[in-house]
Coordinates of C-alpha atoms and ligand atoms in Angstrom, one line a residue:
Chain A
M1 CA 0.0 0.0 0.0
A2 CA 1.0 3.5 -0.7
V3 CA 1.0 4.9 2.8
R4 CA 4.1 2.9 3.7
D5 CA 6.0 4.5 0.9
I6 CA 5.9 7.9 2.5
T7 CA 9.3 8.2 4.0
I8 CA 9.4 11.9 5.1
G9 CA 11.5 12.1 8.2
Q10 CA 12.8 8.5 7.9
Y11 CA 16.4 7.6 8.7
F12 CA 18.4 5.7 6.2
P13 CA 21.1 3.6 7.9
A14 CA 24.4 3.8 6.0
D15 CA 28.0 4.7 6.6
S16 CA 28.8 7.8 4.8
P17 CA 30.7 11.2 5.3
L18 CA 27.3 12.8 5.6
H19 CA 26.1 10.4 8.2
R20 CA 29.2 11.0 10.2
L21 CA 28.8 14.8 10.3
D22 CA 27.6 16.4 13.5
A23 CA 23.9 16.9 13.6
R24 CA 24.4 20.7 14.3
T25 CA 26.5 21.0 11.1
K26 CA 23.8 19.3 9.1
I27 CA 21.0 21.4 10.6
L28 CA 22.7 24.7 10.0
G29 CA 23.8 23.4 6.5
T30 CA 20.2 22.6 5.6
V31 CA 19.0 26.0 6.8
L32 CA 21.8 27.7 4.8
Y33 CA 20.8 25.6 1.7
I34 CA 17.2 26.7 2.0
V35 CA 18.3 30.3 2.4
S36 CA 20.5 29.9 -0.7
L37 CA 17.5 28.6 -2.7
F38 CA 15.5 31.7 -1.7
C39 CA 18.4 33.9 -2.7
A40 CA 18.7 32.3 -6.1
H41 CA 17.0 34.5 -8.7
S42 CA 18.2 32.8 -11.8
F43 CA 18.3 29.4 -13.4
S44 CA 22.0 29.3 -13.3
A45 CA 22.0 29.9 -9.5
L46 CA 19.5 27.1 -9.2
A47 CA 21.8 25.0 -11.3
A48 CA 24.5 25.5 -8.7
A49 CA 22.2 24.5 -6.0
A50 CA 21.2 21.4 -8.0
V51 CA 24.9 20.5 -8.3
M52 CA 25.4 21.0 -4.6
F53 CA 22.4 18.6 -3.9
A54 CA 23.7 16.1 -6.3
V55 CA 27.1 16.0 -4.7
C56 CA 25.6 15.7 -1.2
A57 CA 23.2 13.0 -2.3
A58 CA 26.0 11.0 -3.9
L59 CA 28.1 11.4 -0.7
S60 CA 25.2 10.3 1.5
R61 CA 25.0 6.8 -0.2
V62 CA 21.2 7.0 0.1
P63 CA 19.9 5.4 -3.1
F64 CA 18.2 8.1 -5.1
G65 CA 15.2 5.7 -5.7
F66 CA 14.6 5.6 -2.0
M67 CA 14.7 9.3 -1.6
S68 CA 12.3 10.1 -4.5
R69 CA 9.9 7.2 -3.7
G70 CA 9.2 8.8 -0.4
L71 CA 8.6 12.2 -1.8
R72 CA 6.2 11.2 -4.6
P73 CA 3.2 12.3 -2.6
V74 CA 4.6 15.9 -2.5
L75 CA 4.6 16.0 -6.3
V76 CA 0.8 16.7 -6.2
I77 CA 1.6 19.9 -4.3
I78 CA 4.3 20.8 -6.7
A79 CA 2.1 20.2 -9.7
F80 CA -0.6 22.4 -8.2
T81 CA 1.8 25.3 -7.6
M82 CA 3.1 25.0 -11.1
V83 CA -0.4 25.3 -12.6
L84 CA -1.2 28.3 -10.4
N85 CA 2.1 30.0 -11.3
A86 CA 1.7 29.3 -15.0
A87 CA -1.9 30.6 -15.1
F88 CA -1.5 33.7 -13.0
T89 CA 1.8 35.2 -13.9
A90 CA 1.8 37.8 -16.7
G91 CA 4.7 38.8 -18.8
G92 CA 6.3 37.7 -22.1
A93 CA 4.6 36.4 -25.1
V94 CA 1.2 34.8 -24.9
L95 CA 1.5 31.1 -25.6
V96 CA -2.0 29.8 -25.1
T97 CA -5.4 31.4 -24.3
L98 CA -7.8 29.3 -22.4
G99 CA -11.0 31.4 -21.8
P100 CA -10.0 34.2 -19.4
V101 CA -6.6 32.6 -18.6
R102 CA -3.6 33.5 -20.7
I103 CA -0.5 31.4 -20.3
T104 CA 2.5 33.4 -21.1
S105 CA 6.1 32.5 -21.6
G106 CA 6.9 34.5 -18.4
G107 CA 4.3 32.4 -16.6
V108 CA 5.8 29.1 -17.8
R109 CA 9.3 30.3 -16.9
R110 CA 8.2 31.2 -13.4
A111 CA 6.3 28.0 -12.9
V112 CA 9.3 25.9 -13.9
F113 CA 11.6 28.0 -11.7
M114 CA 9.3 27.7 -8.6
A115 CA 8.9 23.9 -9.1
V116 CA 12.6 23.3 -9.4
R117 CA 13.2 25.4 -6.3
L118 CA 10.5 23.5 -4.4
V119 CA 11.9 20.1 -5.5
L120 CA 15.4 21.1 -4.4
M121 CA 14.2 22.4 -1.1
I122 CA 12.3 19.2 -0.3
F123 CA 15.0 16.9 -1.5
G124 CA 17.7 19.0 0.2
S125 CA 16.0 19.0 3.6
S126 CA 15.0 15.3 3.3
L127 CA 18.8 14.6 3.2
L128 CA 19.0 15.9 6.8
T129 CA 16.6 13.4 8.2
L130 CA 17.8 10.6 5.9
T131 CA 21.4 10.8 7.3
T132 CA 20.8 11.8 10.9
K133 CA 19.3 9.5 13.6
P134 CA 16.3 11.1 15.3
L135 CA 18.2 11.1 18.6
A136 CA 21.2 12.9 17.2
L137 CA 18.9 15.4 15.5
T138 CA 17.1 16.1 18.7
D139 CA 20.4 16.6 20.6
G140 CA 21.7 18.8 17.8
L141 CA 18.6 21.0 17.9
E142 CA 18.8 21.2 21.7
K143 CA 22.4 22.3 21.6
L144 CA 21.6 25.0 18.9
F145 CA 18.7 26.3 21.0
S146 CA 20.5 26.2 24.3
P147 CA 22.0 29.7 24.0
F148 CA 18.5 31.0 24.0
S149 CA 17.4 29.1 27.1
K150 CA 18.7 31.9 29.2
L151 CA 16.1 34.1 27.5
G152 CA 13.5 31.6 28.7
L153 CA 13.3 29.5 25.6
P154 CA 12.5 25.8 26.7
A155 CA 15.3 24.4 24.5
H156 CA 15.2 20.9 25.8
E157 CA 11.5 20.6 25.7
L158 CA 11.3 22.1 22.1
A159 CA 13.9 19.7 20.9
M160 CA 12.4 16.7 22.6
M161 CA 9.0 17.6 21.1
M162 CA 10.5 17.8 17.6
G163 CA 12.4 14.6 18.1
I164 CA 9.3 12.7 19.2
A165 CA 7.2 14.2 16.4
L166 CA 9.8 12.9 13.9
R167 CA 10.0 9.5 15.5
F168 CA 6.2 9.3 15.4
I169 CA 5.9 9.7 11.6
P170 CA 6.9 6.2 10.7
T171 CA 4.9 4.8 13.7
L172 CA 1.8 6.5 12.6
M173 CA 2.4 5.5 8.9
E174 CA 2.6 1.9 10.2
E175 CA -0.6 2.3 12.2
T176 CA -2.4 3.9 9.2
D177 CA -1.3 0.9 7.1
K178 CA -2.6 -1.6 9.6
I179 CA -6.0 0.1 10.0
M180 CA -6.4 0.5 6.3
K181 CA -5.8 -3.2 5.8
A182 CA -8.2 -4.1 8.6
Q183 CA -10.9 -1.9 7.1
T184 CA -10.2 -3.1 3.6
A185 CA -10.7 -6.7 4.8
R186 CA -14.1 -5.5 5.9
G187 CA -14.9 -4.4 2.4
A188 CA -14.0 -0.7 2.7
S189 CA -12.6 1.1 -0.3
F190 CA -10.7 4.3 0.1
G191 CA -10.5 7.1 -2.4
T192 CA -13.3 6.2 -4.7
G193 CA -16.5 8.0 -5.6
G194 CA -17.3 11.7 -5.3
P195 CA -15.7 14.1 -2.8
I196 CA -18.3 13.6 -0.1
S197 CA -18.3 9.8 -0.2
R198 CA -14.4 10.0 -0.3
A199 CA -14.3 12.1 2.8
K200 CA -16.8 9.8 4.4
S201 CA -14.8 6.8 3.5
L202 CA -11.9 8.2 5.5
L203 CA -13.8 8.2 8.7
P204 CA -13.2 4.4 9.4
L205 CA -9.5 5.3 9.0
L206 CA -9.2 8.5 10.8
V207 CA -11.1 7.7 14.0
P208 CA -9.1 4.6 14.9
L209 CA -5.9 6.4 13.9
F210 CA -6.6 9.3 16.4
V211 CA -7.5 6.7 19.1
S212 CA -4.2 4.9 18.4
A213 CA -2.2 8.1 18.3
F214 CA -3.5 9.1 21.8
R215 CA -2.8 5.5 23.0
I216 CA 0.7 5.5 21.7
A217 CA 1.4 9.0 23.2
S218 CA 0.1 8.0 26.6
D219 CA 2.1 4.8 26.5
L220 CA 5.2 6.8 25.7
A221 CA 4.5 9.3 28.5
M222 CA 4.2 6.4 30.9
A223 CA 7.4 4.7 29.7
M224 CA 9.3 8.0 30.0
E225 CA 8.0 8.8 33.5
S226 CA 8.6 5.3 34.7
R227 CA 12.2 5.8 33.7
C228 CA 12.3 9.0 35.8
Y229 CA 12.2 11.5 33.0
R230 CA 11.6 14.9 34.5
G231 CA 12.5 17.3 31.8
G232 CA 15.8 18.7 30.7
E233 CA 17.3 20.1 33.9
G234 CA 20.5 18.4 34.9
R235 CA 20.3 15.8 32.1
T236 CA 23.6 14.8 30.5
R237 CA 24.5 12.8 27.5
M238 CA 25.9 9.3 27.3
N239 CA 27.6 10.0 23.9
A240 CA 28.4 13.6 23.8
A241 CA 28.6 14.8 20.2
S242 CA 31.6 17.0 19.3
L243 CA 32.4 19.0 16.3
G244 CA 35.5 17.8 14.5
R245 CA 37.7 18.6 11.4
R246 CA 35.1 17.0 9.2
D247 CA 32.5 19.7 10.3
L248 CA 35.0 22.4 9.7
A249 CA 35.5 21.2 6.1
A250 CA 31.8 21.0 5.7
A251 CA 31.5 24.6 6.9
V252 CA 34.1 25.8 4.4
I253 CA 32.4 24.0 1.6
L254 CA 29.0 25.4 2.5
A255 CA 30.4 29.0 2.7
A256 CA 32.0 28.5 -0.7
Y257 CA 28.8 27.3 -2.1
M258 CA 26.8 30.2 -0.8
A259 CA 29.4 32.6 -2.2
V260 CA 29.0 30.9 -5.6
V261 CA 25.2 31.2 -5.6
L262 CA 25.3 34.9 -4.6
M263 CA 28.0 35.5 -7.2
I264 CA 26.0 33.9 -10.1
N265 CA 23.0 35.7 -9.0
G266 CA 24.7 39.1 -9.3
S267 CA 26.6 38.4 -12.4
P268 CA 25.5 39.3 -15.9
L269 CA 25.6 35.6 -16.7
A270 CA 22.2 35.3 -15.1
Chain B
M1 CA -14.2 -22.8 0.2
L2 CA -11.0 -24.4 -1.0
V3 CA -8.0 -22.0 -0.8
E4 CA -4.8 -23.0 -2.5
V5 CA -1.5 -21.1 -2.0
R6 CA 1.0 -21.8 -4.8
N7 CA 4.7 -20.9 -4.6
V8 CA 4.2 -17.6 -2.9
T9 CA 7.1 -15.4 -2.3
Y10 CA 7.0 -12.0 -0.7
T11 CA 9.8 -9.5 -0.1
Y12 CA 9.4 -6.2 1.9
N13 CA 11.2 -3.2 0.7
E14 CA 12.3 -4.9 -2.5
G15 CA 15.4 -3.5 -4.1
L16 CA 16.5 -1.6 -1.0
P17 CA 19.5 -2.5 1.1
F18 CA 17.3 -3.5 4.0
E19 CA 15.0 -5.7 2.0
T20 CA 13.6 -8.7 3.9
T21 CA 12.3 -11.9 2.3
A22 CA 9.4 -12.7 4.5
L23 CA 8.0 -15.7 2.5
E24 CA 9.8 -18.0 0.1
D25 CA 8.1 -20.5 -2.1
V26 CA 5.2 -21.3 0.2
S27 CA 2.6 -23.7 -1.0
F28 CA -0.3 -25.4 0.9
S29 CA -4.1 -25.6 0.7
L30 CA -7.0 -25.2 3.0
R31 CA -9.9 -27.4 2.5
P32 CA -13.5 -26.2 2.9
G33 CA -14.5 -26.3 6.6
C34 CA -11.0 -26.9 7.7
F35 CA -9.6 -26.0 11.2
S36 CA -5.9 -25.3 10.6
A37 CA -3.4 -23.6 12.8
L38 CA -0.4 -21.7 11.5
I39 CA 2.6 -21.6 14.0
G40 CA 6.1 -20.3 13.8
H41 CA 8.7 -18.4 15.6
T42 CA 8.3 -14.6 15.7
G43 CA 9.3 -13.1 12.4
S44 CA 8.7 -16.3 10.5
G45 CA 6.2 -14.6 8.2
K46 CA 2.9 -15.7 9.6
S47 CA 1.2 -12.2 9.5
T48 CA 2.5 -11.6 6.0
L49 CA 1.1 -14.9 4.8
L50 CA -2.3 -14.1 6.4
Q51 CA -2.4 -10.8 4.6
I52 CA -1.6 -12.4 1.3
L53 CA -4.3 -15.1 1.9
C54 CA -7.1 -12.5 2.4
G55 CA -6.1 -10.4 -0.7
L56 CA -4.4 -7.4 1.0
I57 CA -0.9 -7.5 -0.3
E58 CA 0.0 -9.0 -3.6
P59 CA 2.7 -11.7 -3.5
G60 CA 5.8 -11.0 -5.5
A61 CA 5.6 -14.4 -7.2
G62 CA 3.0 -17.2 -7.0
S63 CA -0.7 -17.1 -6.6
V64 CA -3.6 -17.7 -4.2
L65 CA -6.6 -19.4 -5.6
A66 CA -10.0 -19.4 -3.9
D67 CA -12.2 -22.1 -5.4
G68 CA -10.0 -21.7 -8.5
T69 CA -10.3 -17.9 -8.7
D70 CA -7.0 -16.0 -8.5
L71 CA -7.5 -13.5 -5.6
Y72 CA -5.3 -11.0 -7.3
E73 CA -6.9 -10.8 -10.7
K74 CA -8.5 -7.5 -11.4
T75 CA -12.0 -8.8 -11.9
G76 CA -15.3 -8.8 -10.0
A77 CA -15.0 -12.5 -9.4
A78 CA -11.7 -11.9 -7.5
L79 CA -13.2 -9.2 -5.4
A80 CA -16.2 -11.4 -4.6
A81 CA -13.8 -14.2 -3.6
R82 CA -11.8 -11.9 -1.3
R83 CA -15.0 -10.9 0.4
R84 CA -15.7 -14.5 1.3
I85 CA -12.6 -14.5 3.4
G86 CA -12.8 -12.8 6.7
M87 CA -9.7 -11.6 8.7
V88 CA -9.5 -10.9 12.4
F89 CA -6.2 -8.9 12.7
Q90 CA -4.0 -8.9 15.8
Y91 CA -5.6 -6.5 18.3
P92 CA -8.7 -6.1 16.2
E93 CA -10.2 -3.7 18.8
H94 CA -7.9 -1.0 17.3
Q95 CA -10.0 -0.9 14.1
L96 CA -13.3 0.3 15.9
F97 CA -14.6 3.6 14.7
G98 CA -18.4 3.5 14.7
E99 CA -20.5 5.9 16.8
T100 CA -22.2 2.9 18.2
V101 CA -21.4 -0.8 18.4
L102 CA -24.2 -1.5 16.0
A103 CA -22.9 1.0 13.4
D104 CA -19.5 -0.5 13.6
V105 CA -20.6 -4.1 13.3
C106 CA -22.8 -3.0 10.3
F107 CA -19.8 -1.6 8.5
G108 CA -18.8 -4.8 6.8
P109 CA -22.3 -6.0 5.7
K110 CA -23.0 -2.4 4.4
N111 CA -19.9 -2.7 2.2
L112 CA -21.4 -5.9 0.9
G113 CA -24.3 -3.9 -0.2
L114 CA -26.9 -5.4 2.1
S115 CA -30.1 -3.6 3.1
D116 CA -30.3 -1.8 6.4
D117 CA -32.6 -4.4 7.9
E118 CA -30.4 -7.3 6.9
C119 CA -27.3 -5.5 8.2
R120 CA -29.0 -5.0 11.5
E121 CA -30.1 -8.6 11.6
R122 CA -26.6 -9.9 10.9
A123 CA -25.1 -7.5 13.4
F124 CA -27.4 -8.7 16.2
E125 CA -26.7 -12.3 15.3
S126 CA -22.9 -11.9 15.4
L127 CA -23.0 -9.9 18.5
R128 CA -24.8 -12.7 20.2
L129 CA -22.3 -15.2 18.7
V130 CA -19.4 -13.3 20.4
G131 CA -21.3 -13.1 23.6
L132 CA -22.3 -9.5 23.7
D133 CA -25.9 -8.8 24.5
P134 CA -27.2 -6.7 21.5
D135 CA -30.0 -5.2 23.5
E136 CA -27.6 -3.9 26.0
K137 CA -24.5 -3.1 24.0
A138 CA -25.6 -2.3 20.4
G139 CA -26.6 1.3 21.1
I140 CA -23.5 2.4 23.1
S141 CA -20.2 3.7 21.8
P142 CA -17.6 1.0 21.2
F143 CA -15.1 3.1 23.1
S144 CA -17.1 2.7 26.3
L145 CA -16.7 -1.0 26.3
S146 CA -14.0 -2.8 28.3
G147 CA -10.9 -4.1 26.4
G148 CA -12.2 -7.7 26.1
E149 CA -15.6 -6.5 25.0
R150 CA -14.1 -4.3 22.4
R151 CA -12.3 -7.3 21.0
R152 CA -15.5 -9.2 20.8
A153 CA -17.3 -6.3 19.1
A154 CA -14.5 -6.1 16.5
I155 CA -14.7 -9.8 15.9
A156 CA -18.5 -9.5 15.5
G157 CA -17.8 -6.9 12.8
V158 CA -15.9 -9.5 10.8
L159 CA -18.4 -12.3 11.5
A160 CA -21.2 -10.2 10.3
M161 CA -19.8 -10.6 6.8
R162 CA -20.3 -14.3 7.1
P163 CA -17.0 -15.4 5.8
E164 CA -16.6 -18.9 4.5
L165 CA -13.0 -18.9 5.6
L166 CA -12.1 -17.0 8.9
I167 CA -8.5 -16.1 9.5
L168 CA -7.5 -15.1 13.0
D169 CA -4.1 -13.6 14.0
E170 CA -3.5 -14.3 17.7
P171 CA -7.1 -13.6 18.7
A172 CA -6.6 -14.5 22.3
A173 CA -3.5 -12.4 22.9
G174 CA -3.9 -10.3 26.0
L175 CA -7.3 -11.9 27.0
D176 CA -7.9 -13.3 30.5
P177 CA -8.2 -17.1 30.9
K178 CA -12.0 -16.9 30.7
G179 CA -11.8 -14.7 27.6
C180 CA -9.4 -17.2 26.0
G181 CA -11.7 -20.1 26.8
E182 CA -14.7 -18.3 25.2
M183 CA -12.6 -17.4 22.2
S184 CA -11.8 -21.1 21.7
A185 CA -15.4 -22.0 22.1
L186 CA -16.4 -19.4 19.5
M187 CA -14.0 -20.7 17.0
R188 CA -15.0 -24.3 17.6
S189 CA -18.7 -23.6 17.2
L190 CA -18.2 -21.5 14.0
N191 CA -16.1 -24.4 12.7
E192 CA -18.8 -26.9 13.6
E193 CA -21.3 -24.8 11.5
G194 CA -19.0 -25.1 8.5
T195 CA -16.8 -22.1 8.6
G196 CA -13.2 -22.9 7.7
I197 CA -10.7 -21.5 10.2
L198 CA -7.1 -20.6 10.0
L199 CA -5.7 -19.7 13.4
V200 CA -2.3 -18.1 14.2
S201 CA -1.3 -18.8 17.8
H202 CA 1.7 -18.9 20.0
D203 CA -0.2 -21.1 22.5
M204 CA 0.6 -24.7 21.6
D205 CA -2.1 -26.0 24.0
E206 CA -4.7 -23.9 22.2
V207 CA -3.5 -25.2 18.9
A208 CA -3.5 -28.8 20.1
A209 CA -7.0 -28.5 21.5
L210 CA -8.6 -26.8 18.5
A211 CA -6.7 -27.5 15.2
K212 CA -7.0 -30.5 13.0
Q213 CA -4.2 -29.5 10.7
V214 CA -1.0 -27.6 11.7
L215 CA 1.3 -25.7 9.3
V216 CA 4.7 -24.7 10.6
L217 CA 6.5 -21.7 9.1
N218 CA 10.3 -21.3 9.7
G219 CA 12.2 -18.4 8.1
G220 CA 9.5 -17.8 5.6
R221 CA 9.3 -21.4 4.4
V222 CA 6.9 -24.2 5.2
A223 CA 8.9 -26.4 7.6
M224 CA 6.2 -29.0 8.5
E225 CA 2.6 -29.7 7.6
G226 CA 0.3 -32.3 9.0
T227 CA -2.1 -33.3 11.8
C228 CA -1.5 -32.2 15.4
E229 CA -0.1 -35.7 16.2
E230 CA 2.3 -35.7 13.3
V231 CA 3.6 -32.2 14.0
F232 CA 3.9 -32.4 17.8
S233 CA 5.6 -35.8 17.6
R234 CA 8.6 -33.9 16.2
G235 CA 9.5 -32.0 19.3
G236 CA 13.2 -31.8 18.7
E237 CA 12.8 -30.2 15.3
L238 CA 10.2 -27.8 16.7
A239 CA 12.5 -26.8 19.5
R240 CA 15.2 -26.0 17.0
M241 CA 12.8 -23.6 15.4
G242 CA 12.1 -21.9 18.7
L243 CA 8.7 -23.6 19.2
S244 CA 7.5 -25.6 22.1
L245 CA 5.2 -28.5 22.5
P246 CA 1.8 -28.5 24.2
A247 CA 2.3 -28.9 28.0
P248 CA 1.1 -32.6 28.1
A249 CA 3.4 -33.6 25.3
A250 CA 6.3 -31.7 26.8
F251 CA 5.6 -33.5 30.1
M252 CA 5.6 -36.9 28.4
S253 CA 8.8 -36.2 26.6
A254 CA 10.4 -35.2 30.0
M255 CA 9.1 -38.5 31.4
A256 CA 10.7 -40.3 28.4
Q257 CA 14.0 -38.7 29.2
R258 CA 13.8 -40.1 32.7
G259 CA 13.4 -43.6 31.3
Y260 CA 9.6 -43.8 31.1
P261 CA 9.0 -43.8 27.3
T262 CA 5.4 -44.0 26.0
E263 CA 4.0 -44.6 22.5
G264 CA 2.8 -41.8 20.4
V265 CA 2.2 -38.2 21.5
A266 CA -0.2 -36.8 24.2
L267 CA -1.9 -33.6 23.2
T268 CA -4.3 -33.3 26.2
A269 CA -4.0 -33.9 29.9
R270 CA -6.4 -36.7 29.5
Q271 CA -4.3 -38.5 26.9
A272 CA -1.2 -38.1 29.0
A273 CA -3.0 -39.5 32.0
R274 CA -4.2 -42.5 30.0
K275 CA -0.7 -43.3 28.7
L276 CA 0.9 -42.9 32.2
S277 CA -1.7 -45.2 33.9
A278 CA -1.1 -47.7 31.2
L279 CA 2.7 -47.4 31.7
F280 CA 2.4 -47.9 35.5
G281 CA -0.1 -50.7 35.1
K282 CA -2.7 -49.2 37.2
R283 CA -6.3 -48.6 36.1
G284 CA -7.6 -45.1 37.1
G285 CA -10.4 -45.2 39.6
N286 CA -12.8 -43.1 37.5
G287 CA -11.9 -44.8 34.2
V288 CA -9.4 -42.4 32.7
Ligands
ATP1 N1 5.9 -3.7 7.0 C1 7.1 -4.4 7.0 N2 8.1 -3.8 6.4 C2 9.3 -4.4 6.4 N3 9.5 -5.6 6.9 C3 8.5 -6.3 7.5 C4 7.2 -5.7 7.6 N4 6.4 -6.6 8.2 C5 7.1 -7.6 8.4 N5 8.4 -7.5 8.0 C6 9.5 -8.5 8.1 O1 9.0 -9.7 7.6 C7 9.3 -10.8 8.4 C8 8.1 -11.5 8.7 O2 7.2 -10.7 9.5 P1 5.8 -11.2 10.0 O3 5.2 -10.0 10.6 O4 5.1 -11.8 8.8 O5 6.1 -12.3 11.1 P2 5.2 -13.1 12.1 O6 5.5 -14.5 11.9 O7 3.8 -12.6 12.0 O8 5.8 -12.6 13.5 P3 5.1 -12.5 15.0 O9 4.9 -13.8 15.5 O10 6.0 -11.6 15.7 O11 3.8 -11.7 14.7 C9 10.1 -10.3 9.5 O12 11.4 -10.5 9.3 C10 9.7 -8.8 9.6 O13 10.8 -8.1 10.1
MG2 MG1 2.4 -11.5 13.4

């Protein structure tokens, strides 16, 4: 079934330079990468971003098929924004006229540009969760937030919440899959008929799913409390992560990449 | 209905580095009105096989035939055949969603396209079968039932479709001894009325008491197939697959190791007692 194929937030076990980087480096790197995508205003700058992604993806040793399989559902959203962009952007020569809607060359250009940017953003950020264990990710977030905890930001709690949310994605997918199968065995069919009957057919899936989510959450809370979890105060790590030479190298590469994007943007080449 | 499984193979996450072959070249058949048990160590592929049997996941290779119809053809006949096979999943109570117990139990029959009256009639009948009083429980929310009652309500939801073959994945897991006994009685009475049953269980005493045929899976392959006597007389091989014997059989084999061997295998306490009294040459006072 298709639900299981959604791999957003999933970790892919492998031994690669990207896996071995500190989580903080990868988080900041991902943020920087997303910023660079928003800075890019030309196709050539996007091409640089695509090259950067391709290099990282190759380094990560995550099979491209696995990455793209999980992101297939997002394609719907991308297709939708493409249509909107193509239809509602004016400028350039008129290519097709469909009633009141005029599709212009500028519109098509913009639609393609936005789609490429979105795809790179989603694939780029999926690399973070694919190469970082949820626990390492949580720790990294917590460390990054911790300077703000003096200002009253609950760094540990925020990081813990994000970590649990990430951890729950596959669990809920599994649960969805199970319930879907159970209802299918009772003759249910999902996603057929008109919009109202479609929405109605989701009820036998959503109600048990919510009940399960609450059950799993309360089990988790119980398990944490019975192991004396009391929040972040005074908690230490068994395996403290540390930044190494590898992270320094990554930082240099990222800085160089950012500079290249900005340069291409500003150059007449664009 | 006659169900034939032919050379079925199934692999999870095919083509990825962490692919697992859950089933490999599995073949067997279930006769109409059978009572078969499927046993195997955890991870041996039992749940995967059950899902393939009731038409939920398409096998990578091989086929499943129900009275000669391939379950995975894209035809109306295949759909109709799938609907004649009922499946009670592990922890079926997690699938409840209806506003009332009645609405939930009616879900299956409604999907079969039956009239409201008929759905209601079937729901009441199956609630009675599982030991829930319809007059008392049909109108309340399934979430206000106790854990054991929820399981019964969920099973009633499957029975209301009147399957010809009922597949159950550890239906007694987590029930109290009384609940387990009632579960066994329910399966036995359904079988006596002609429903074929395939039971997955880790409780060998339950298997020995109920099943006529036993199928043993090990590492995704059929390791043994036969009657209870045939399978449970191979205790050594079962132990190597991480499986145990029913308690009376285990006791008799311990006796044999101490130098008191007996003929055949004892599946129930009664059979064990008979063999022991024969061995020690005494006749039981009350005719065991
Ligand atoms: N959804 C899944 N994705 C990947 N692998 C799976 C999945 N479900 C099962 N497996 C793997 O397939 C194999 C068989 O699993 P299955 O659930 O069929 O075993 P089982 O005999 O039912 O075990 P148990 O007695 O614990 O219920 C196992 O190795 C398991 O890890
Ligand atoms: Mg199982």
